[in-house]
mmCIF file of N, CA and C in Angstrom:
data_model
loop_
_atom_site.group_PDB
_atom_site.id
_atom_site.type_symbol
_atom_site.label_atom_id
_atom_site.label_comp_id
_atom_site.label_asym_id
_atom_site.label_seq_id
_atom_site.Cartn_x
_atom_site.Cartn_y
_atom_site.Cartn_z
ATOM 1 N N MET T 1 -8.926 -10.023 -12.871
ATOM 2 C CA MET T 1 -8.676 -10.290 -11.668
ATOM 3 C C MET T 1 -8.808 -11.723 -11.404
ATOM 4 N N LYS T 2 -6.984 -11.598 -10.963
ATOM 5 C CA LYS T 2 -7.965 -14.133 -10.986
ATOM 6 C C LYS T 2 -7.781 -14.381 -9.843
ATOM 7 N N LYS T 3 -6.461 -13.413 -8.713
ATOM 8 C CA LYS T 3 -6.338 -13.858 -6.983
ATOM 9 C C LYS T 3 -6.307 -12.817 -6.489
ATOM 10 N N LEU T 4 -7.308 -12.649 -5.295
ATOM 11 C CA LEU T 4 -6.659 -12.222 -4.151
ATOM 12 C C LEU T 4 -7.066 -12.215 -2.916
ATOM 13 N N VAL T 5 -6.191 -11.367 -2.185
ATOM 14 C CA VAL T 5 -5.813 -12.158 -0.525
ATOM 15 C C VAL T 5 -6.090 -10.929 0.044
ATOM 16 N N ILE T 6 -6.074 -11.154 0.878
ATOM 17 C CA ILE T 6 -7.286 -10.161 2.239
ATOM 18 C C ILE T 6 -6.324 -10.235 3.290
ATOM 19 N N VAL T 7 -5.609 -9.879 4.142
ATOM 20 C CA VAL T 7 -4.694 -9.919 5.030
ATOM 21 C C VAL T 7 -5.576 -8.714 6.699
ATOM 22 N N GLU T 8 -5.547 -9.521 6.772
ATOM 23 C CA GLU T 8 -6.393 -9.021 8.045
ATOM 24 C C GLU T 8 -7.320 -10.247 9.191
ATOM 25 N N ASP T 9 -6.446 -9.234 10.791
ATOM 26 C CA ASP T 9 -6.430 -9.862 11.679
ATOM 27 C C ASP T 9 -8.150 -10.202 12.622
ATOM 28 N N GLU T 10 -8.421 -9.749 12.434
ATOM 29 C CA GLU T 10 -9.566 -9.966 12.644
ATOM 30 C C GLU T 10 -10.885 -10.319 11.922
ATOM 31 N N LYS T 11 -11.512 -11.084 12.250
ATOM 32 C CA LYS T 11 -12.021 -12.448 10.986
ATOM 33 C C LYS T 11 -12.860 -12.013 10.364
ATOM 34 N N MET T 12 -14.593 -11.221 11.475
ATOM 35 C CA MET T 12 -15.754 -10.071 10.940
ATOM 36 C C MET T 12 -15.019 -9.117 9.715
ATOM 37 N N ILE T 13 -14.065 -8.595 9.923
ATOM 38 C CA ILE T 13 -13.368 -7.807 8.966
ATOM 39 C C ILE T 13 -13.023 -8.418 7.260
ATOM 40 N N ARG T 14 -12.201 -9.025 7.652
ATOM 41 C CA ARG T 14 -11.454 -9.941 6.636
ATOM 42 C C ARG T 14 -13.190 -10.845 6.455
ATOM 43 N N GLN T 15 -14.090 -10.911 6.549
ATOM 44 C CA GLN T 15 -15.261 -11.847 5.499
ATOM 45 C C GLN T 15 -15.900 -10.692 4.997
ATOM 46 N N GLY T 16 -16.271 -9.500 5.611
ATOM 47 C CA GLY T 16 -17.172 -8.602 5.395
ATOM 48 C C GLY T 16 -16.760 -7.562 3.849
ATOM 49 N N ILE T 17 -14.920 -7.192 4.244
ATOM 50 C CA ILE T 17 -14.366 -7.666 3.006
ATOM 51 C C ILE T 17 -13.857 -8.794 1.404
ATOM 52 N N LYS T 18 -14.440 -10.133 2.377
ATOM 53 C CA LYS T 18 -14.599 -10.859 1.062
ATOM 54 C C LYS T 18 -15.880 -11.136 0.517
ATOM 55 N N ILE T 19 -17.223 -10.843 1.494
ATOM 56 C CA ILE T 19 -17.868 -10.368 0.790
ATOM 57 C C ILE T 19 -18.596 -9.124 -0.440
ATOM 58 N N ILE T 20 -17.430 -7.493 -0.064
ATOM 59 C CA ILE T 20 -17.407 -6.703 -0.573
ATOM 60 C C ILE T 20 -16.975 -7.825 -1.679
ATOM 61 N N ALA T 21 -16.031 -7.935 -1.952
ATOM 62 C CA ALA T 21 -15.233 -8.211 -3.266
ATOM 63 C C ALA T 21 -15.969 -9.300 -4.471
ATOM 64 N N LEU T 22 -17.027 -10.322 -3.863
ATOM 65 C CA LEU T 22 -17.901 -10.454 -4.021
ATOM 66 C C LEU T 22 -18.661 -10.558 -4.952
ATOM 67 N N ARG T 23 -19.489 -9.580 -3.489
ATOM 68 C CA ARG T 23 -20.491 -8.528 -4.498
ATOM 69 C C ARG T 23 -20.367 -8.040 -5.673
ATOM 70 N N SER T 24 -19.694 -7.628 -5.968
ATOM 71 C CA SER T 24 -18.633 -6.342 -6.718
ATOM 72 C C SER T 24 -18.495 -7.345 -8.904
ATOM 73 N N GLN T 25 -18.806 -6.010 -8.905
ATOM 74 C CA GLN T 25 -18.726 -6.562 -10.896
ATOM 75 C C GLN T 25 -17.326 -6.949 -10.974
ATOM 76 N N VAL T 26 -16.055 -7.221 -10.283
ATOM 77 C CA VAL T 26 -14.631 -8.066 -10.560
ATOM 78 C C VAL T 26 -15.144 -8.940 -10.688
ATOM 79 N N PRO T 27 -14.201 -9.378 -11.690
ATOM 80 C CA PRO T 27 -13.939 -10.693 -12.063
ATOM 81 C C PRO T 27 -13.408 -11.388 -11.406
ATOM 82 N N ILE T 28 -13.666 -11.960 -10.086
ATOM 83 C CA ILE T 28 -12.716 -12.984 -8.732
ATOM 84 C C ILE T 28 -12.023 -14.378 -9.290
ATOM 85 N N GLU T 29 -11.366 -14.589 -8.955
ATOM 86 C CA GLU T 29 -11.663 -16.376 -9.478
ATOM 87 C C GLU T 29 -11.536 -17.496 -8.015
ATOM 88 N N GLU T 30 -10.832 -16.618 -6.842
ATOM 89 C CA GLU T 30 -9.986 -17.284 -6.076
ATOM 90 C C GLU T 30 -10.155 -15.942 -4.748
ATOM 91 N N ILE T 31 -10.981 -15.319 -3.399
ATOM 92 C CA ILE T 31 -10.328 -14.831 -1.871
ATOM 93 C C ILE T 31 -9.619 -15.793 -1.825
ATOM 94 N N ILE T 32 -8.434 -16.184 -0.587
ATOM 95 C CA ILE T 32 -7.041 -15.977 0.196
ATOM 96 C C ILE T 32 -7.126 -15.334 1.141
ATOM 97 N N GLU T 33 -7.992 -15.731 2.167
ATOM 98 C CA GLU T 33 -7.677 -14.447 3.566
ATOM 99 C C GLU T 33 -6.808 -15.017 5.185
ATOM 100 N N CYS T 34 -6.337 -14.629 5.661
ATOM 101 C CA CYS T 34 -5.200 -14.354 5.897
ATOM 102 C C CYS T 34 -5.385 -14.255 7.161
ATOM 103 N N LYS T 35 -4.817 -14.387 8.317
ATOM 104 C CA LYS T 35 -5.478 -13.850 9.791
ATOM 105 C C LYS T 35 -3.760 -12.702 9.719
ATOM 106 N N ASN T 36 -2.937 -12.876 9.637
ATOM 107 C CA ASN T 36 -1.055 -12.114 9.229
ATOM 108 C C ASN T 36 -0.371 -12.164 8.200
ATOM 109 N N GLY T 37 0.030 -10.691 8.204
ATOM 110 C CA GLY T 37 1.705 -10.847 7.994
ATOM 111 C C GLY T 37 2.572 -12.809 6.844
ATOM 112 N N VAL T 38 1.917 -12.927 8.587
ATOM 113 C CA VAL T 38 3.454 -14.750 8.025
ATOM 114 C C VAL T 38 2.755 -15.965 6.751
ATOM 115 N N GLU T 39 1.481 -15.849 7.576
ATOM 116 C CA GLU T 39 0.207 -16.146 6.859
ATOM 117 C C GLU T 39 0.266 -15.553 5.257
ATOM 118 N N ALA T 40 0.382 -15.011 4.691
ATOM 119 C CA ALA T 40 0.224 -13.827 3.958
ATOM 120 C C ALA T 40 2.034 -14.245 3.303
ATOM 121 N N LEU T 41 2.610 -13.996 3.221
ATOM 122 C CA LEU T 41 4.169 -14.346 2.327
ATOM 123 C C LEU T 41 4.170 -15.611 2.149
ATOM 124 N N GLU T 42 3.875 -16.080 3.291
ATOM 125 C CA GLU T 42 4.203 -17.318 2.407
ATOM 126 C C GLU T 42 2.802 -17.968 1.395
ATOM 127 N N ILE T 43 2.037 -17.978 1.669
ATOM 128 C CA ILE T 43 1.041 -18.240 0.430
ATOM 129 C C ILE T 43 1.628 -17.194 -0.741
ATOM 130 N N MET T 44 1.150 -16.138 -0.599
ATOM 131 C CA MET T 44 2.972 -14.943 -2.141
ATOM 132 C C MET T 44 3.632 -15.735 -2.454
ATOM 133 N N LYS T 45 4.604 -15.995 -1.940
ATOM 134 C CA LYS T 45 6.358 -17.165 -2.659
ATOM 135 C C LYS T 45 5.990 -17.976 -2.976
ATOM 136 N N SER T 46 4.131 -18.524 -2.875
ATOM 137 C CA SER T 46 3.950 -20.541 -3.715
ATOM 138 C C SER T 46 3.245 -19.830 -4.793
ATOM 139 N N GLN T 47 2.032 -18.598 -4.766
ATOM 140 C CA GLN T 47 1.051 -18.274 -5.382
ATOM 141 C C GLN T 47 1.042 -17.003 -5.749
ATOM 142 N N LEU T 48 0.593 -16.958 -7.874
ATOM 143 C CA LEU T 48 1.154 -15.795 -8.330
ATOM 144 C C LEU T 48 -0.353 -15.034 -7.757
ATOM 145 N N ILE T 49 -0.740 -14.275 -7.051
ATOM 146 C CA ILE T 49 -1.137 -13.064 -6.861
ATOM 147 C C ILE T 49 -2.124 -12.099 -7.295
ATOM 148 N N ASP T 50 -2.642 -11.420 -7.947
ATOM 149 C CA ASP T 50 -3.113 -10.092 -8.329
ATOM 150 C C ASP T 50 -2.729 -8.732 -7.504
ATOM 151 N N VAL T 51 -4.211 -9.429 -6.349
ATOM 152 C CA VAL T 51 -4.170 -7.865 -5.701
ATOM 153 C C VAL T 51 -4.539 -8.670 -4.446
ATOM 154 N N MET T 52 -3.927 -7.371 -3.333
ATOM 155 C CA MET T 52 -4.112 -7.390 -1.900
ATOM 156 C C MET T 52 -3.977 -6.254 -0.920
ATOM 157 N N ILE T 53 -4.642 -6.734 -0.027
ATOM 158 C CA ILE T 53 -5.325 -5.950 0.878
ATOM 159 C C ILE T 53 -4.941 -6.355 2.403
ATOM 160 N N THR T 54 -4.635 -5.105 2.568
ATOM 161 C CA THR T 54 -4.291 -5.838 3.493
ATOM 162 C C THR T 54 -3.801 -4.420 4.784
ATOM 163 N N ASP T 55 -4.112 -5.193 5.937
ATOM 164 C CA ASP T 55 -4.440 -4.288 7.238
ATOM 165 C C ASP T 55 -3.102 -3.293 8.070
ATOM 166 N N ILE T 56 -3.346 -2.904 8.998
ATOM 167 C CA ILE T 56 -1.548 -2.244 8.610
ATOM 168 C C ILE T 56 -1.041 -2.934 10.372
ATOM 169 N N ARG T 57 -1.806 -3.237 11.349
ATOM 170 C CA ARG T 57 -1.879 -3.723 12.586
ATOM 171 C C ARG T 57 -2.342 -5.088 12.961
ATOM 172 N N MET T 58 -1.098 -6.071 13.005
ATOM 173 C CA MET T 58 -1.615 -7.360 13.465
ATOM 174 C C MET T 58 -0.301 -8.768 13.645
ATOM 175 N N PRO T 59 -1.372 -9.492 14.952
ATOM 176 C CA PRO T 59 -0.263 -9.798 15.288
ATOM 177 C C PRO T 59 0.865 -10.864 14.477
ATOM 178 N N LYS T 60 2.313 -11.057 14.683
ATOM 179 C CA LYS T 60 2.908 -11.488 13.348
ATOM 180 C C LYS T 60 4.205 -10.824 12.839
ATOM 181 N N MET T 61 3.405 -10.086 12.187
ATOM 182 C CA MET T 61 4.303 -9.368 10.859
ATOM 183 C C MET T 61 3.459 -8.080 10.283
ATOM 184 N N ASP T 62 3.407 -6.755 10.741
ATOM 185 C CA ASP T 62 2.989 -5.981 10.548
ATOM 186 C C ASP T 62 2.941 -5.484 8.637
ATOM 187 N N GLY T 63 2.061 -5.034 8.271
ATOM 188 C CA GLY T 63 0.906 -4.727 6.983
ATOM 189 C C GLY T 63 2.911 -4.038 6.319
ATOM 190 N N ILE T 64 3.030 -3.443 6.972
ATOM 191 C CA ILE T 64 4.261 -2.122 6.631
ATOM 192 C C ILE T 64 5.539 -3.047 6.444
ATOM 193 N N GLN T 65 5.674 -4.720 7.527
ATOM 194 C CA GLN T 65 6.901 -5.106 6.871
ATOM 195 C C GLN T 65 6.560 -6.292 6.009
ATOM 196 N N LEU T 66 5.656 -6.396 5.433
ATOM 197 C CA LEU T 66 4.410 -7.449 5.264
ATOM 198 C C LEU T 66 4.546 -7.108 3.422
ATOM 199 N N ILE T 67 4.825 -5.634 3.464
ATOM 200 C CA ILE T 67 4.707 -4.793 1.432
ATOM 201 C C ILE T 67 5.939 -4.835 1.765
ATOM 202 N N LYS T 68 6.814 -4.109 2.359
ATOM 203 C CA LYS T 68 8.208 -4.543 2.070
ATOM 204 C C LYS T 68 8.723 -6.206 1.367
ATOM 205 N N GLU T 69 8.505 -6.712 2.872
ATOM 206 C CA GLU T 69 8.772 -8.272 1.993
ATOM 207 C C GLU T 69 8.383 -8.591 0.545
ATOM 208 N N VAL T 70 7.121 -7.898 0.041
ATOM 209 C CA VAL T 70 6.119 -8.718 -1.122
ATOM 210 C C VAL T 70 6.960 -8.198 -2.175
ATOM 211 N N ASN T 71 7.470 -6.115 -1.128
ATOM 212 C CA ASN T 71 8.006 -5.599 -2.921
ATOM 213 C C ASN T 71 9.501 -6.333 -3.417
ATOM 214 N N THR T 72 10.062 -7.202 -2.741
ATOM 215 C CA THR T 72 10.971 -8.390 -2.632
ATOM 216 C C THR T 72 10.714 -9.723 -3.525
ATOM 217 N N LEU T 73 9.230 -9.439 -4.153
ATOM 218 C CA LEU T 73 9.259 -11.021 -4.662
ATOM 219 C C LEU T 73 9.324 -10.272 -6.397
ATOM 220 N N PRO T 74 9.747 -11.694 -6.908
ATOM 221 C CA PRO T 74 9.503 -12.018 -8.148
ATOM 222 C C PRO T 74 8.369 -10.628 -9.582
ATOM 223 N N CYS T 75 6.660 -11.750 -8.827
ATOM 224 C CA CYS T 75 6.236 -10.628 -8.550
ATOM 225 C C CYS T 75 5.081 -10.386 -7.844
ATOM 226 N N VAL T 76 4.667 -9.154 -7.402
ATOM 227 C CA VAL T 76 4.313 -7.965 -7.373
ATOM 228 C C VAL T 76 3.372 -7.396 -6.582
ATOM 229 N N PRO T 77 1.786 -7.806 -6.000
ATOM 230 C CA PRO T 77 0.682 -8.055 -6.462
ATOM 231 C C PRO T 77 0.640 -5.849 -6.473
ATOM 232 N N LYS T 78 -1.040 -5.733 -6.564
ATOM 233 C CA LYS T 78 -1.034 -4.396 -5.899
ATOM 234 C C LYS T 78 -1.715 -4.919 -4.697
ATOM 235 N N VAL T 79 -0.829 -3.314 -4.297
ATOM 236 C CA VAL T 79 -1.698 -3.803 -2.776
ATOM 237 C C VAL T 79 -2.142 -2.122 -2.419
ATOM 238 N N PHE T 80 -3.495 -3.721 -1.935
ATOM 239 C CA PHE T 80 -4.539 -2.312 -1.113
ATOM 240 C C PHE T 80 -4.022 -1.571 0.593
ATOM 241 N N VAL T 81 -4.405 -1.276 1.283
ATOM 242 C CA VAL T 81 -3.946 -1.134 2.540
ATOM 243 C C VAL T 81 -5.365 -0.529 3.524
ATOM 244 N N ILE T 82 -6.150 -1.513 4.291
ATOM 245 C CA ILE T 82 -7.501 -0.846 5.388
ATOM 246 C C ILE T 82 -6.573 -0.601 6.472
ATOM 247 N N SER T 83 -6.837 0.515 7.205
ATOM 248 C CA SER T 83 -6.319 1.163 8.575
ATOM 249 C C SER T 83 -6.987 1.126 9.314
ATOM 250 N N GLY T 84 -6.979 1.643 10.619
ATOM 251 C CA GLY T 84 -8.034 2.212 11.642
ATOM 252 C C GLY T 84 -8.027 3.590 12.509
ATOM 253 N N TYR T 85 -6.611 3.857 11.025
ATOM 254 C CA TYR T 85 -5.359 5.477 11.671
ATOM 255 C C TYR T 85 -5.363 6.040 10.278
ATOM 256 N N ASP T 86 -6.296 7.142 10.158
ATOM 257 C CA ASP T 86 -5.064 7.857 10.026
ATOM 258 C C ASP T 86 -4.540 9.478 9.896
ATOM 259 N N ASP T 87 -3.611 8.753 10.096
ATOM 260 C CA ASP T 87 -1.746 8.695 9.875
ATOM 261 C C ASP T 87 -0.881 9.258 8.387
ATOM 262 N N PHE T 88 -1.079 9.646 8.492
ATOM 263 C CA PHE T 88 -0.607 11.170 7.146
ATOM 264 C C PHE T 88 1.689 10.304 7.584
ATOM 265 N N SER T 89 1.782 9.194 9.005
ATOM 266 C CA SER T 89 3.048 9.176 7.808
ATOM 267 C C SER T 89 2.909 7.554 7.566
ATOM 268 N N TYR T 90 1.918 6.976 7.847
ATOM 269 C CA TYR T 90 1.592 5.334 7.380
ATOM 270 C C TYR T 90 0.983 5.716 5.720
ATOM 271 N N VAL T 91 0.564 7.049 5.613
ATOM 272 C CA VAL T 91 0.478 7.301 4.307
ATOM 273 C C VAL T 91 1.369 7.618 3.585
ATOM 274 N N VAL T 92 2.327 8.263 3.988
ATOM 275 C CA VAL T 92 4.077 8.104 3.170
ATOM 276 C C VAL T 92 4.774 6.388 2.898
ATOM 277 N N GLU T 93 4.379 6.507 4.179
ATOM 278 C CA GLU T 93 5.102 4.978 3.744
ATOM 279 C C GLU T 93 4.603 4.413 2.462
ATOM 280 N N PHE T 94 3.310 4.008 2.822
ATOM 281 C CA PHE T 94 3.030 2.899 1.970
ATOM 282 C C PHE T 94 3.421 3.437 0.312
ATOM 283 N N LEU T 95 2.975 4.824 0.153
ATOM 284 C CA LEU T 95 2.803 5.724 -0.873
ATOM 285 C C LEU T 95 4.334 5.814 -1.515
ATOM 286 N N ARG T 96 5.757 5.631 -0.565
ATOM 287 C CA ARG T 96 7.108 4.540 -1.002
ATOM 288 C C ARG T 96 6.735 3.018 -1.289
ATOM 289 N N ASN T 97 6.021 2.771 -1.012
ATOM 290 C CA ASN T 97 6.401 1.493 -1.145
ATOM 291 C C ASN T 97 5.633 0.960 -1.734
ATOM 292 N N GLY T 98 5.112 1.953 -2.799
ATOM 293 C CA GLY T 98 4.104 1.419 -4.350
ATOM 294 C C GLY T 98 2.176 0.693 -3.843
ATOM 295 N N VAL T 99 1.663 1.677 -2.884
ATOM 296 C CA VAL T 99 0.626 0.413 -2.312
ATOM 297 C C VAL T 99 -0.176 1.896 -3.155
ATOM 298 N N LYS T 100 -1.309 1.115 -3.906
ATOM 299 C CA LYS T 100 -2.899 2.002 -4.765
ATOM 300 C C LYS T 100 -3.230 1.854 -4.126
ATOM 301 N N GLU T 101 -4.138 1.922 -2.843
ATOM 302 C CA GLU T 101 -5.112 2.466 -2.107
ATOM 303 C C GLU T 101 -4.307 2.542 -0.833
ATOM 304 N N TYR T 102 -5.356 3.757 -0.190
ATOM 305 C CA TYR T 102 -5.616 3.822 1.052
ATOM 306 C C TYR T 102 -6.999 3.277 1.974
ATOM 307 N N LEU T 103 -7.735 2.292 2.031
ATOM 308 C CA LEU T 103 -9.104 2.746 2.774
ATOM 309 C C LEU T 103 -8.622 2.852 4.440
ATOM 310 N N LEU T 104 -9.654 3.479 4.839
ATOM 311 C CA LEU T 104 -10.234 3.641 5.850
ATOM 312 C C LEU T 104 -11.311 2.024 7.275
ATOM 313 N N LYS T 105 -10.780 2.448 7.975
ATOM 314 C CA LYS T 105 -11.686 1.429 8.394
ATOM 315 C C LYS T 105 -13.176 2.546 9.380
ATOM 316 N N PRO T 106 -14.204 2.623 9.264
ATOM 317 C CA PRO T 106 -15.017 0.876 8.437
ATOM 318 C C PRO T 106 -15.137 1.349 6.951
ATOM 319 N N VAL T 107 -15.192 0.211 6.571
ATOM 320 C CA VAL T 107 -14.623 0.200 5.508
ATOM 321 C C VAL T 107 -15.370 0.712 5.194
ATOM 322 N N ASP T 108 -15.357 1.249 3.690
ATOM 323 C CA ASP T 108 -16.677 2.207 2.496
ATOM 324 C C ASP T 108 -16.953 0.719 1.249
ATOM 325 N N ARG T 109 -17.587 0.223 1.615
ATOM 326 C CA ARG T 109 -18.531 -0.321 0.377
ATOM 327 C C ARG T 109 -18.030 0.051 -1.451
ATOM 328 N N THR T 110 -18.121 1.236 -1.425
ATOM 329 C CA THR T 110 -18.296 1.997 -2.318
ATOM 330 C C THR T 110 -16.318 2.416 -3.277
ATOM 331 N N LYS T 111 -16.068 2.772 -1.709
ATOM 332 C CA LYS T 111 -14.939 3.312 -2.029
ATOM 333 C C LYS T 111 -14.207 1.454 -2.570
ATOM 334 N N LEU T 112 -14.368 0.542 -1.886
ATOM 335 C CA LEU T 112 -12.833 -0.431 -1.877
ATOM 336 C C LEU T 112 -13.669 -1.292 -3.583
ATOM 337 N N ILE T 113 -15.429 -1.189 -4.137
ATOM 338 C CA ILE T 113 -15.246 -1.219 -5.308
ATOM 339 C C ILE T 113 -14.766 -0.742 -5.962
ATOM 340 N N THR T 114 -14.842 0.883 -6.370
ATOM 341 C CA THR T 114 -14.200 1.509 -7.063
ATOM 342 C C THR T 114 -12.734 0.918 -6.495
ATOM 343 N N ALA T 115 -12.414 0.811 -5.663
ATOM 344 C CA ALA T 115 -10.734 1.075 -6.157
ATOM 345 C C ALA T 115 -10.703 -0.365 -6.740
ATOM 346 N N LEU T 116 -11.309 -2.193 -6.499
ATOM 347 C CA LEU T 116 -10.851 -3.060 -7.058
ATOM 348 C C LEU T 116 -11.165 -2.854 -8.715
ATOM 349 N N GLU T 117 -11.673 -2.030 -8.829
ATOM 350 C CA GLU T 117 -12.836 -2.350 -10.384
ATOM 351 C C GLU T 117 -11.433 -1.024 -10.915
ATOM 352 N N ASN T 118 -10.721 -0.278 -10.317
ATOM 353 C CA ASN T 118 -10.124 0.511 -10.912
ATOM 354 C C ASN T 118 -8.295 -0.199 -11.483
ATOM 355 N N VAL T 119 -7.911 -1.555 -10.622
ATOM 356 C CA VAL T 119 -6.363 -1.888 -10.182
ATOM 357 C C VAL T 119 -6.939 -2.110 -12.482
ATOM 358 N N ASN T 120 -5.205 -1.754 -12.903
ATOM 359 C CA ASN T 120 -5.248 -2.572 -14.862
ATOM 360 C C ASN T 120 -4.503 -3.223 -14.101
ATOM 361 N N PHE T 121 -5.071 -4.480 -15.218
ATOM 362 C CA PHE T 121 -3.902 -5.932 -15.737
ATOM 363 C C PHE T 121 -3.215 -6.304 -17.176
#
């Protein structure tokens, strides 16, 4: 994996995910942190991103809208969703939009590492 984008409005959670990813055995060249969907979308319009991990509820642009926008880009990253909401309607919406993983908060270190390891490039 070359580039990972973490989209999460809560700084502590964003940093925790970054630490887990860095400590995994997955070769990551760069991790970019974004605090909302608008910021993340701008980055993905100008850079090739391999994996995006996003929250659902964020200011400016939520995760659902972000994923829909990202799916219109020429190079679509693999997408993981992290959420504090165990809501089946969210899961269905994400599956329709190509999401690879749906992880609940607090993020389980083992599940996140496994998801990162299973990404096929």
